[in-house]
Amino acid sequence: MRQRVVRVAVTAVLVALFLLAIPLALAIRSSLYADRRDSLERSALAAAVRVNPDYAAGDPVEMPPPGAGERLGLYDPALRLHAGSGPRSGDAAVRRSLDGVIAHVDSGGELVVAVPVSHDEKVIGVVRASSAVSAVRDDVLVGWAVLLAAAVLALAVGVFVARRQAHALAQPLEELSRHCQAVAAGDLASRAAPSTIAEIDQVARTHNDMLHNLSELLRHERNFTTNASHQLRTPLTGLQLTLEAGLAQDDDRLLRPVLEEALAGTRRLHRTVEEVLRLASAPRPRNQATPHRPVAELLEETDALWHGLFAQDGRRLECSVHDLPADLRVPGAAVAEILGVLLDNARMHGRGSVRVAVRDLEEAVAVDVTDEGVMGEEPARLFARGHTGGAASGTGIGLALARDLAIAVGGRLFLACADPTTFTLLVPVRKERRDMKRPNGDGEMQDGRDGPDR
């Protein structure tokens, strides 16, 4: 911004100088030439007054001393030089002046002024005054040099003022930028300081008001997260303990499966609450470990949980794992929640059979959830929070939550195909390398296992 302000100011000064200096330079030239012609005319008139009408009869002519750089000469009607200095024969200015007019002529590198000498209404001679054009040209160059020096001084003053003004304008904006960087780094208590510029102060006040409202909103959200954590975890823990106690005391074969299923459901609900609260809390450090689980085990649990629900609707659920390493692990809680959202979305908004397929992509794993429906919504709106499509009702939170969970574990969730509807989840994997069986010191075969490899 500083350079831009300086450039604008310098451009304005240059345009002003250009518009003023050129006419002024022409005016200086014209004025100096006019002044020299006036000086020559005054000298010629002063000499013409002193000419005696009887000079042709031999009376001496007393010519006044010429000015600096000037020549004065008296010519008779025959165009001969009678007194003073000048060309021996009268030139065009002298001939024109014999008609009784004052002549101004530029010829032969000289400025010439001829004044007629009259007696009894007759022209009896001509006084010629001349000066070299080079002398006037030197004066013009000196005037132009002074004008150029004034223009350079004006430009220097303009640059100095522009730099000062650029500093005055840019410094508050730079301070506001540093303040915004501090806020972006997490310092929500920082506030922009006032400056001497009203417009920038208005922006700073608006920014401070926005930051205050944002801080209050974040505080309310943190309080809600803390309250929800306390109010949800405690009842769930109590319910789990009650169900576990009931399982330990009740030997009824008919009631026991129901209690076991209810206990498994509360545990899943507890994991869901933990994952949602973790997502809503402050971002975790990147090096913080995330619990990983084998992909095959995760899909078995997903199939056991959702198979019966799809069967009740007369639909089929297939979970297939082809040629996946047994040591392939993914973030268990997050992937389980995302699969739950995608399968619930397929059950509510899709149709036909649903297939969950896992593909190994070396550094990542791709999980495709496909049903036989056709997605008519725009892909950009699918993951918008609060947007729900299809005939079935919904809150419009599921896909948005699933996308946030995928991003939280370094993955990505997107619509891979609209017909048939296919959602693809990409998540990073962790593999545990297992060595081939090798003989130990006693000649027996033993398994060797390396540490986990990200």
Tab-separated table of C-alpha atoms in Angstrom, residues 6 32 38 42 52 83 86 96 127 139 141-142 172 183 188 264 291 301 312 343 348 365 383 428 442:
chain	number	residue	atom	x	y	z
A	6	VAL	CA	3.613	7.037	-3.350
A	32	LEU	CA	12.329	37.040	-22.999
A	38	ASP	CA	11.205	46.134	-26.562
A	42	ARG	CA	13.631	51.802	-26.965
A	52	ASN	CA	19.895	66.002	-36.687
A	83	ALA	CA	26.838	56.148	-38.514
A	86	GLY	CA	25.584	47.307	-38.596
A	96	ARG	CA	10.362	48.307	-44.514
A	127	VAL	CA	17.883	53.827	-37.050
A	139	ASP	CA	18.629	33.741	-21.255
A	141	LEU	CA	17.952	28.340	-21.284
A	142	VAL	CA	18.758	29.924	-17.931
A	172	PRO	CA	-2.744	1.526	11.146
A	183	VAL	CA	-6.512	-13.566	16.462
A	188	LEU	CA	-9.201	-13.966	21.053
A	264	ALA	CA	-24.286	-53.053	23.723
A	291	PRO	CA	-7.355	-45.449	18.603
A	301	GLU	CA	-19.644	-55.009	13.812
A	312	GLN	CA	-36.954	-55.414	8.552
A	343	LEU	CA	-25.988	-46.497	6.162
A	348	MET	CA	-33.872	-43.429	4.805
A	365	VAL	CA	-8.312	-47.071	2.539
A	383	PHE	CA	-23.012	-31.847	3.027
A	428	PRO	CA	-5.435	-42.829	6.332
A	442	ASP	CA	16.942	-73.749	18.983
